[in-house]
Amino acid sequence: MTMPREQESTMRILIASHYLPWPLNSGGNAAQFSTLKCLAEDHQFTLVCPVYTEAEFLHVNELQRQLPQVYIRPVCYNKATRTRFLARIVRFIRGGRLLDLSAHQHPEPPGMGRPYYPFLPLPENLILVLQEELSKGTDLFQAEFVEMLPLGAWIPENIPKLFIHYQIHFVYSDRFLTTRGRDGYSDYLNAAMRVQEVAYLQNFEGVITLSEEDRQCLVPYVAPEKLFVSPFPIPADIGIATDLPQRFDGRFLLVASEGHAPNRDALAWLLADVWPKIKSKLPLARLLVVGEWSESAKIRHSTAGLSFLGFIPELATTLRGGILLVPLRIGSGIRVKIMVALAQGVPVISTTVGCEGLQVKDGQEILVRDDPQEFSKAAIQLAQDPELWRRLAVKGRTAATDYYSPEVVRRRRNEIYAELAENHRRARAP
């Protein structure tokens, strides 16, 4: 049942995000967009986020059309400007000695040797735009993604501050090093990032994690009363299926783009240790990779039965009838791809890391396997057992409805907004 809109207390909420949530070609974009869409009529939202290219301004226009109640404020955030800005800072800090900053410009450098370091200074033009929006009046400031954590120290104390933690960065970093290997410098980065992340979080009166597991990771570092759990809803362009596929059609699917480092590791592990075992038992099986990959990666990973589909706007249609494989070994947060599959009645086989934080259990709504031999055996069993395939499809859709519908998420987010505002008011009362 949908909650009446008039019961909500309208707030002016200023959001600073590291990513423009359009197009819906990544989990982060889908999560942001779907949450905004289900809340857009409850509050007055202003979204400030970077735009890197002229082409992305077209995405801003489409996002504004999709979310007419939300004011979208793009900030020019091109690499050249950011490089010059960082160079000035480094010259100042290092007494005129200029460091090579080129490796730090992309949100996730293509190499897998080091965990991603997100705590670089934000550009001046972003701060100026936020300053202008703050001057118009706001009831709550909301920062999204770890790159925006430093803003908490700068936002005035008279404004309640909320951080949306999509992925606990020190958890991601620890898992990255456990999987990829450690050395002295990577351990140094890991230790420094943990200290910085924890310190920055202290500047927020509320921190939302997407799962109870992530919340527990922060309990030793952040006051428990500041920590809230609230997932994002099923992507707004997907919804929950009214009917379910009847049988497996021979397709295994991996939803992953090359730009995200854990996805590169997941595909490499899947192709090296899992897919050959599946293919030997199911010679007609196909593995379809949904997401953008470079031509060099496609050539490097080429193998029997594998196809790269690129970005697919109609993801729900593509998934239906298949089996979703989620061989992630690195990361934190919850996976949009699994939520989409559950909502569409698509059975899922995942690692523990891949399905962490979701309201699912092994053998009930999903199959969970970490060993490559067991992962491949589960895939073969699921492909050959129509009853198991159907049971997972039905229970998965039920979980999506019970925990991740827009109505459920909307109710919880509004409870958090109200509690945070009230706590702030009481703390500042004479």
Short mmCIF file of C-alpha atoms in Angstrom, two decimals:
data_model
loop_
_atom_site.label_atom_id
_atom_site.label_comp_id
_atom_site.label_asym_id
_atom_site.label_seq_id
_atom_site.Cartn_x
_atom_site.Cartn_y
_atom_site.Cartn_z
CA MET A 1 0.00 0.00 0.00
CA THR A 2 1.37 3.42 -0.97
CA MET A 3 1.76 5.98 1.79
CA PRO A 4 -0.25 9.20 1.23
CA ARG A 5 2.07 11.96 0.10
CA GLU A 6 0.42 14.64 2.19
CA GLN A 7 1.53 12.95 5.41
CA GLU A 8 5.15 13.82 4.78
CA SER A 9 6.90 16.96 6.06
CA THR A 10 8.52 18.67 3.09
CA MET A 11 12.21 19.55 3.43
CA ARG A 12 14.66 21.44 1.22
CA ILE A 13 17.41 18.88 0.66
CA LEU A 14 20.69 19.73 -1.08
CA ILE A 15 22.49 16.67 -2.49
CA ALA A 16 26.13 16.59 -3.56
CA SER A 17 26.93 13.47 -5.56
CA HIS A 18 30.10 12.36 -7.31
CA TYR A 19 28.12 10.91 -10.22
CA LEU A 20 25.37 12.15 -12.51
CA PRO A 21 22.70 9.42 -12.15
CA TRP A 22 21.97 9.14 -15.86
CA PRO A 23 22.06 7.06 -18.00
CA LEU A 24 21.21 4.01 -15.92
CA ASN A 25 24.29 2.10 -17.07
CA SER A 26 25.81 1.39 -13.65
CA GLY A 27 24.63 0.21 -10.27
CA GLY A 28 25.43 3.54 -8.64
CA ASN A 29 23.45 5.50 -11.21
CA ALA A 30 20.47 3.17 -10.92
CA ALA A 31 20.55 3.33 -7.12
CA GLN A 32 20.65 7.14 -7.00
CA PHE A 33 18.00 7.62 -9.66
CA SER A 34 15.54 5.11 -8.23
CA THR A 35 15.81 6.55 -4.73
CA LEU A 36 15.32 10.11 -5.96
CA LYS A 37 12.37 9.07 -8.08
CA CYS A 38 10.50 7.47 -5.18
CA LEU A 39 11.12 10.52 -2.95
CA ALA A 40 10.84 13.34 -5.50
CA GLU A 41 7.30 14.38 -4.58
CA ASP A 42 7.99 14.37 -0.83
CA HIS A 43 10.75 17.02 -0.68
CA GLN A 44 12.39 19.83 -2.63
CA PHE A 45 15.61 18.26 -3.89
CA THR A 46 18.55 20.06 -5.50
CA LEU A 47 21.14 17.70 -6.99
CA VAL A 48 24.65 19.08 -7.58
CA CYS A 49 26.89 16.69 -9.49
CA PRO A 50 29.78 16.74 -11.98
CA VAL A 51 29.55 16.69 -15.75
CA TYR A 52 32.75 15.67 -17.51
CA THR A 53 31.97 16.11 -21.22
CA GLU A 54 29.71 18.09 -23.52
CA ALA A 55 27.87 14.88 -24.34
CA GLU A 56 26.97 14.47 -20.67
CA PHE A 57 25.04 17.73 -20.74
CA LEU A 58 22.54 15.85 -22.90
CA HIS A 59 22.25 13.36 -20.07
CA VAL A 60 21.51 16.25 -17.70
CA ASN A 61 18.62 17.31 -19.92
CA GLU A 62 17.20 13.79 -20.00
CA LEU A 63 17.62 13.38 -16.25
CA GLN A 64 15.76 16.65 -15.69
CA ARG A 65 12.97 15.36 -17.93
CA GLN A 66 12.81 12.10 -15.96
CA LEU A 67 12.83 13.92 -12.59
CA PRO A 68 10.95 17.18 -13.19
CA GLN A 69 10.46 17.82 -9.45
CA VAL A 70 14.23 17.72 -8.80
CA TYR A 71 16.44 20.70 -9.64
CA ILE A 72 19.57 19.37 -11.37
CA ARG A 73 22.63 21.63 -11.05
CA PRO A 74 25.52 20.27 -13.18
CA VAL A 75 29.10 21.36 -12.49
CA CYS A 76 31.75 21.36 -15.21
CA TYR A 77 34.29 18.89 -13.89
CA ASN A 78 36.62 18.10 -16.78
CA LYS A 79 39.93 16.33 -16.31
CA ALA A 80 42.08 19.20 -17.57
CA THR A 81 40.63 21.65 -15.07
CA ARG A 82 40.96 19.12 -12.25
CA THR A 83 44.56 18.31 -13.17
CA ARG A 84 45.57 22.00 -13.13
CA PHE A 85 43.76 22.48 -9.82
CA LEU A 86 45.49 19.53 -8.18
CA ALA A 87 48.84 20.59 -9.60
CA ARG A 88 48.54 23.98 -7.89
CA ILE A 89 47.81 22.27 -4.58
CA VAL A 90 50.74 19.89 -4.94
CA ARG A 91 53.12 22.74 -5.86
CA PHE A 92 52.02 24.57 -2.72
CA ILE A 93 52.38 21.53 -0.47
CA ARG A 94 55.65 20.29 -1.98
CA GLY A 95 57.31 23.67 -2.34
CA GLY A 96 57.05 23.87 -6.12
CA ARG A 97 57.83 20.24 -6.94
CA LEU A 98 55.15 19.01 -9.35
CA LEU A 99 53.99 15.40 -9.04
CA ASP A 100 52.50 13.31 -11.87
CA LEU A 101 48.76 13.37 -11.21
CA SER A 102 47.57 11.74 -14.41
CA ALA A 103 47.06 8.35 -12.78
CA HIS A 104 44.54 9.78 -10.34
CA GLN A 105 42.06 11.38 -12.71
CA HIS A 106 39.78 8.47 -13.54
CA PRO A 107 37.46 7.33 -10.71
CA GLU A 108 38.79 3.78 -11.09
CA PRO A 109 42.20 3.53 -12.79
CA PRO A 110 42.35 0.59 -15.21
CA GLY A 111 45.25 -1.11 -13.43
CA MET A 112 44.51 -3.59 -10.66
CA GLY A 113 47.73 -3.11 -8.67
CA ARG A 114 46.44 -0.67 -6.03
CA PRO A 115 43.10 -0.03 -4.35
CA TYR A 116 41.34 3.09 -5.59
CA TYR A 117 42.24 6.23 -3.58
CA PRO A 118 39.19 8.55 -3.45
CA PHE A 119 40.19 11.38 -1.10
CA LEU A 120 41.53 13.96 -3.54
CA PRO A 121 40.61 17.64 -3.10
CA LEU A 122 37.37 18.67 -4.79
CA PRO A 123 37.51 21.38 -7.48
CA GLU A 124 36.87 25.00 -6.66
CA ASN A 125 33.92 25.32 -9.04
CA LEU A 126 32.05 22.54 -7.22
CA ILE A 127 32.51 24.32 -3.90
CA LEU A 128 31.34 27.63 -5.38
CA VAL A 129 28.16 26.06 -6.75
CA LEU A 130 27.41 24.38 -3.43
CA GLN A 131 28.05 27.66 -1.63
CA GLU A 132 25.55 29.38 -3.91
CA GLU A 133 22.91 26.70 -3.33
CA LEU A 134 23.45 26.80 0.43
CA SER A 135 22.85 30.56 0.41
CA LYS A 136 19.33 29.93 -0.93
CA GLY A 137 18.44 28.00 2.23
CA THR A 138 18.43 24.28 2.92
CA ASP A 139 17.00 22.07 5.65
CA LEU A 140 19.37 19.15 5.14
CA PHE A 141 22.62 18.48 3.30
CA GLN A 142 23.15 15.02 1.82
CA ALA A 143 26.49 13.80 0.41
CA GLU A 144 26.64 10.67 -1.73
CA PHE A 145 29.67 8.47 -2.52
CA VAL A 146 32.98 8.40 -0.71
CA GLU A 147 34.58 11.12 -2.87
CA MET A 148 32.15 13.63 -1.29
CA LEU A 149 32.97 12.72 2.32
CA PRO A 150 35.31 15.72 2.88
CA LEU A 151 32.37 18.10 2.37
CA GLY A 152 31.06 17.27 5.83
CA ALA A 153 33.84 19.29 7.45
CA TRP A 154 32.96 22.36 5.38
CA ILE A 155 29.15 22.46 5.51
CA PRO A 156 27.93 24.92 8.20
CA GLU A 157 27.12 23.43 11.60
CA ASN A 158 23.58 24.83 11.57
CA ILE A 159 22.58 22.42 8.76
CA PRO A 160 21.92 18.71 9.44
CA LYS A 161 24.35 16.57 7.44
CA LEU A 162 23.67 13.08 6.10
CA PHE A 163 26.05 10.79 4.23
CA ILE A 164 24.89 7.97 1.94
CA HIS A 165 27.55 5.23 2.09
CA TYR A 166 27.11 3.04 -0.98
CA GLN A 167 30.30 1.09 -0.27
CA ILE A 168 32.42 1.07 2.89
CA HIS A 169 35.72 2.00 1.32
CA PHE A 170 38.06 0.40 3.83
CA VAL A 171 36.14 -2.88 3.42
CA TYR A 172 36.53 -2.64 -0.35
CA SER A 173 40.24 -1.86 0.05
CA ASP A 174 40.88 -4.74 2.47
CA ARG A 175 39.18 -7.20 0.14
CA PHE A 176 41.02 -5.79 -2.84
CA LEU A 177 44.39 -6.43 -1.20
CA THR A 178 43.38 -9.85 0.10
CA THR A 179 42.39 -10.86 -3.42
CA ARG A 180 45.08 -9.11 -5.46
CA GLY A 181 48.06 -9.24 -3.10
CA ARG A 182 49.77 -6.79 -0.76
CA ASP A 183 53.01 -4.86 -0.58
CA GLY A 184 54.32 -2.11 1.65
CA TYR A 185 52.90 0.78 -0.34
CA SER A 186 49.44 -0.74 -0.78
CA ASP A 187 49.28 -1.45 2.96
CA TYR A 188 50.23 2.19 3.60
CA LEU A 189 47.43 3.41 1.31
CA ASN A 190 44.98 1.04 2.94
CA ALA A 191 45.84 2.24 6.45
CA ALA A 192 45.72 5.91 5.44
CA MET A 193 42.36 5.54 3.70
CA ARG A 194 40.81 3.86 6.73
CA VAL A 195 41.88 6.70 9.01
CA GLN A 196 40.64 9.33 6.55
CA GLU A 197 37.30 7.64 5.94
CA VAL A 198 36.59 7.25 9.64
CA ALA A 199 37.64 10.83 10.41
CA TYR A 200 35.47 12.31 7.65
CA LEU A 201 32.43 10.33 8.80
CA GLN A 202 32.56 12.07 12.20
CA ASN A 203 31.44 15.31 10.53
CA PHE A 204 28.01 13.89 9.66
CA GLU A 205 25.08 13.62 12.04
CA GLY A 206 23.74 10.64 10.15
CA VAL A 207 25.23 7.92 7.96
CA ILE A 208 23.06 5.62 5.86
CA THR A 209 24.44 2.24 4.88
CA LEU A 210 22.64 -0.01 2.43
CA SER A 211 22.78 -3.09 4.64
CA GLU A 212 23.06 -4.17 8.26
CA GLU A 213 26.38 -5.83 7.42
CA ASP A 214 27.85 -2.50 6.33
CA ARG A 215 26.40 -0.80 9.39
CA GLN A 216 28.16 -3.31 11.65
CA CYS A 217 31.46 -2.53 9.91
CA LEU A 218 31.10 1.10 11.01
CA VAL A 219 29.89 0.49 14.59
CA PRO A 220 33.45 0.45 16.03
CA TYR A 221 34.13 3.87 14.49
CA VAL A 222 30.85 5.83 14.42
CA ALA A 223 28.35 6.35 17.24
CA PRO A 224 25.60 3.75 16.72
CA GLU A 225 22.82 6.34 17.06
CA LYS A 226 24.21 8.04 13.94
CA LEU A 227 24.00 4.89 11.81
CA PHE A 228 20.93 4.00 9.77
CA VAL A 229 20.18 1.17 7.34
CA SER A 230 18.19 1.94 4.21
CA PRO A 231 18.69 0.19 0.87
CA PHE A 232 17.72 1.68 -2.46
CA PRO A 233 14.63 0.43 -4.32
CA ILE A 234 14.35 -1.83 -7.32
CA PRO A 235 15.53 0.32 -10.27
CA ALA A 236 12.70 2.54 -11.44
CA ASP A 237 13.06 1.45 -15.07
CA ILE A 238 12.77 -2.23 -14.09
CA GLY A 239 9.98 -2.71 -11.57
CA ILE A 240 8.78 -6.05 -10.25
CA ALA A 241 7.62 -8.64 -12.78
CA THR A 242 3.96 -9.62 -12.77
CA ASP A 243 4.73 -12.96 -14.41
CA LEU A 244 7.73 -15.28 -14.25
CA PRO A 245 9.74 -17.04 -16.97
CA GLN A 246 8.79 -20.70 -17.24
CA ARG A 247 12.16 -22.35 -17.85
CA PHE A 248 15.90 -21.89 -18.32
CA ASP A 249 16.80 -20.98 -21.90
CA GLY A 250 20.49 -21.95 -21.84
CA ARG A 251 21.95 -18.49 -21.14
CA PHE A 252 24.20 -17.60 -18.21
CA LEU A 253 24.58 -13.86 -17.70
CA LEU A 254 27.16 -11.61 -16.09
CA VAL A 255 26.20 -7.95 -15.62
CA ALA A 256 29.49 -6.06 -15.30
CA SER A 257 31.29 -3.15 -16.94
CA GLU A 258 35.06 -2.96 -17.33
CA GLY A 259 35.32 0.46 -15.68
CA HIS A 260 34.72 -1.00 -12.20
CA ALA A 261 37.83 -2.81 -10.94
CA PRO A 262 35.99 -5.57 -9.01
CA ASN A 263 34.17 -6.47 -12.23
CA ARG A 264 37.45 -7.03 -14.03
CA ASP A 265 38.56 -9.38 -11.29
CA ALA A 266 35.17 -11.16 -11.33
CA LEU A 267 35.25 -11.83 -15.07
CA ALA A 268 38.85 -13.06 -14.96
CA TRP A 269 38.06 -15.47 -12.11
CA LEU A 270 34.87 -16.68 -13.79
CA LEU A 271 36.56 -17.41 -17.12
CA ALA A 272 39.66 -19.00 -15.60
CA ASP A 273 38.15 -21.15 -12.86
CA VAL A 274 34.40 -21.56 -13.37
CA TRP A 275 33.23 -21.26 -16.98
CA PRO A 276 35.40 -24.09 -18.39
CA LYS A 277 33.80 -26.49 -15.89
CA ILE A 278 30.29 -25.35 -16.82
CA LYS A 279 31.03 -25.57 -20.54
CA SER A 280 32.41 -29.10 -20.25
CA LYS A 281 29.12 -30.34 -18.76
CA LEU A 282 26.79 -28.05 -20.73
CA PRO A 283 28.38 -27.74 -24.20
CA LEU A 284 25.46 -25.72 -25.60
CA ALA A 285 25.49 -23.17 -22.77
CA ARG A 286 26.23 -19.52 -23.52
CA LEU A 287 27.77 -16.84 -21.31
CA LEU A 288 26.59 -13.31 -22.08
CA VAL A 289 28.37 -10.31 -20.55
CA VAL A 290 26.16 -7.22 -20.26
CA GLY A 291 28.13 -3.98 -19.91
CA GLU A 292 30.76 -1.95 -21.71
CA TRP A 293 34.17 -3.56 -22.33
CA SER A 294 37.07 -2.45 -24.51
CA GLU A 295 37.95 -4.30 -27.69
CA SER A 296 41.26 -5.35 -26.17
CA ALA A 297 39.45 -6.91 -23.19
CA LYS A 298 37.06 -8.75 -25.49
CA ILE A 299 39.96 -10.20 -27.46
CA ARG A 300 41.90 -11.10 -24.31
CA HIS A 301 38.94 -12.94 -22.77
CA SER A 302 37.66 -14.59 -25.95
CA THR A 303 36.56 -18.18 -25.32
CA ALA A 304 33.96 -20.69 -26.48
CA GLY A 305 30.37 -19.68 -25.73
CA LEU A 306 31.23 -16.14 -24.57
CA SER A 307 29.61 -13.02 -26.04
CA PHE A 308 29.89 -9.37 -25.01
CA LEU A 309 26.57 -7.54 -25.47
CA GLY A 310 27.62 -4.05 -24.38
CA PHE A 311 25.20 -1.76 -22.55
CA ILE A 312 21.62 -3.04 -22.81
CA PRO A 313 18.85 -0.52 -21.96
CA GLU A 314 16.26 -3.28 -21.58
CA LEU A 315 18.12 -5.25 -18.91
CA ALA A 316 15.02 -6.94 -17.50
CA THR A 317 14.10 -8.42 -20.88
CA THR A 318 17.67 -9.63 -21.42
CA LEU A 319 17.87 -11.37 -18.04
CA ARG A 320 14.54 -13.18 -18.14
CA GLY A 321 14.89 -16.88 -18.81
CA GLY A 322 18.58 -16.96 -17.89
CA ILE A 323 20.71 -17.52 -14.79
CA LEU A 324 22.61 -14.55 -13.34
CA LEU A 325 26.18 -15.24 -12.22
CA VAL A 326 27.71 -12.86 -9.66
CA PRO A 327 31.35 -13.98 -9.11
CA LEU A 328 32.45 -10.89 -7.17
CA ARG A 329 35.33 -11.22 -4.71
CA ILE A 330 35.92 -7.51 -3.99
CA GLY A 331 33.56 -4.81 -2.77
CA SER A 332 30.99 -3.66 -0.23
CA GLY A 333 27.40 -2.44 -0.41
CA ILE A 334 24.57 -4.24 -2.21
CA ARG A 335 24.30 -5.22 -5.87
CA VAL A 336 21.74 -3.63 -8.15
CA LYS A 337 22.16 -6.51 -10.60
CA ILE A 338 20.94 -9.04 -8.03
CA MET A 339 17.98 -6.86 -7.06
CA VAL A 340 17.00 -6.61 -10.73
CA ALA A 341 17.27 -10.38 -11.17
CA LEU A 342 15.20 -11.08 -8.06
CA ALA A 343 12.52 -8.65 -9.18
CA GLN A 344 12.31 -10.34 -12.58
CA GLY A 345 12.26 -13.90 -11.29
CA VAL A 346 15.76 -14.69 -12.56
CA PRO A 347 17.68 -17.25 -10.43
CA VAL A 348 21.06 -16.08 -9.10
CA ILE A 349 24.32 -17.81 -8.17
CA SER A 350 26.63 -15.51 -6.22
CA THR A 351 29.69 -15.43 -4.03
CA THR A 352 29.24 -14.36 -0.42
CA VAL A 353 30.69 -10.92 -1.23
CA GLY A 354 28.39 -10.56 -4.23
CA CYS A 355 25.13 -11.02 -2.31
CA GLU A 356 26.30 -9.47 0.98
CA GLY A 357 23.71 -7.27 2.64
CA LEU A 358 20.70 -8.51 0.68
CA GLN A 359 17.73 -10.14 2.38
CA VAL A 360 18.40 -13.55 0.83
CA LYS A 361 19.54 -16.96 2.06
CA ASP A 362 21.46 -19.70 0.33
CA GLY A 363 19.09 -22.34 -1.00
CA GLN A 364 16.03 -20.13 -0.51
CA GLU A 365 16.10 -17.08 -2.80
CA ILE A 366 19.61 -17.58 -4.17
CA LEU A 367 22.54 -20.02 -4.36
CA VAL A 368 25.78 -18.88 -2.66
CA ARG A 369 29.13 -20.47 -3.53
CA ASP A 370 32.69 -19.17 -3.05
CA ASP A 371 34.77 -22.11 -4.25
CA PRO A 372 35.07 -22.22 -8.07
CA GLN A 373 34.34 -25.96 -8.16
CA GLU A 374 31.19 -25.51 -6.07
CA PHE A 375 30.17 -22.41 -8.03
CA SER A 376 30.29 -24.33 -11.31
CA LYS A 377 28.47 -27.34 -9.80
CA ALA A 378 25.66 -25.04 -8.61
CA ALA A 379 25.37 -23.52 -12.08
CA ILE A 380 25.13 -26.94 -13.71
CA GLN A 381 22.60 -28.17 -11.15
CA LEU A 382 20.41 -25.09 -11.56
CA ALA A 383 20.48 -25.40 -15.34
CA GLN A 384 19.40 -29.05 -15.16
CA ASP A 385 16.80 -28.82 -12.37
CA PRO A 386 13.62 -26.99 -13.52
CA GLU A 387 11.99 -27.31 -10.10
CA LEU A 388 14.92 -25.63 -8.33
CA TRP A 389 15.09 -22.96 -11.04
CA ARG A 390 11.40 -22.16 -10.61
CA ARG A 391 11.53 -22.17 -6.79
CA LEU A 392 14.39 -19.67 -6.69
CA ALA A 393 12.58 -17.48 -9.22
CA VAL A 394 9.40 -17.35 -7.12
CA LYS A 395 11.11 -16.77 -3.76
CA GLY A 396 13.47 -14.21 -5.23
CA ARG A 397 10.62 -12.10 -6.54
CA THR A 398 8.90 -12.30 -3.15
CA ALA A 399 12.05 -10.98 -1.44
CA ALA A 400 12.26 -8.10 -3.91
CA THR A 401 8.64 -7.16 -3.20
CA ASP A 402 8.96 -7.40 0.58
CA TYR A 403 12.23 -5.51 1.05
CA TYR A 404 13.07 -3.40 -2.01
CA SER A 405 9.86 -1.95 -3.38
CA PRO A 406 9.77 1.87 -3.80
CA GLU A 407 7.08 2.13 -1.10
CA VAL A 408 9.22 0.34 1.50
CA VAL A 409 12.34 2.40 0.71
CA ARG A 410 10.42 5.67 0.61
CA ARG A 411 8.90 5.09 4.03
CA ARG A 412 12.28 4.30 5.61
CA ARG A 413 14.14 7.25 4.05
CA ASN A 414 11.48 9.69 5.22
CA GLU A 415 11.68 8.27 8.74
CA ILE A 416 15.44 8.88 8.71
CA TYR A 417 15.08 12.43 7.39
CA ALA A 418 12.55 13.26 10.12
CA GLU A 419 14.65 11.70 12.89
CA LEU A 420 17.83 13.45 11.74
CA ALA A 421 16.11 16.84 11.59
CA GLU A 422 14.60 16.36 15.05
CA ASN A 423 17.92 15.23 16.56
CA HIS A 424 19.63 18.29 15.06
CA ARG A 425 16.95 20.61 16.43
CA ARG A 426 17.25 19.15 19.93
CA ALA A 427 21.04 19.30 19.89
CA ARG A 428 20.98 23.01 19.05
CA ALA A 429 18.15 23.95 21.40
CA PRO A 430 19.23 26.30 24.23
#
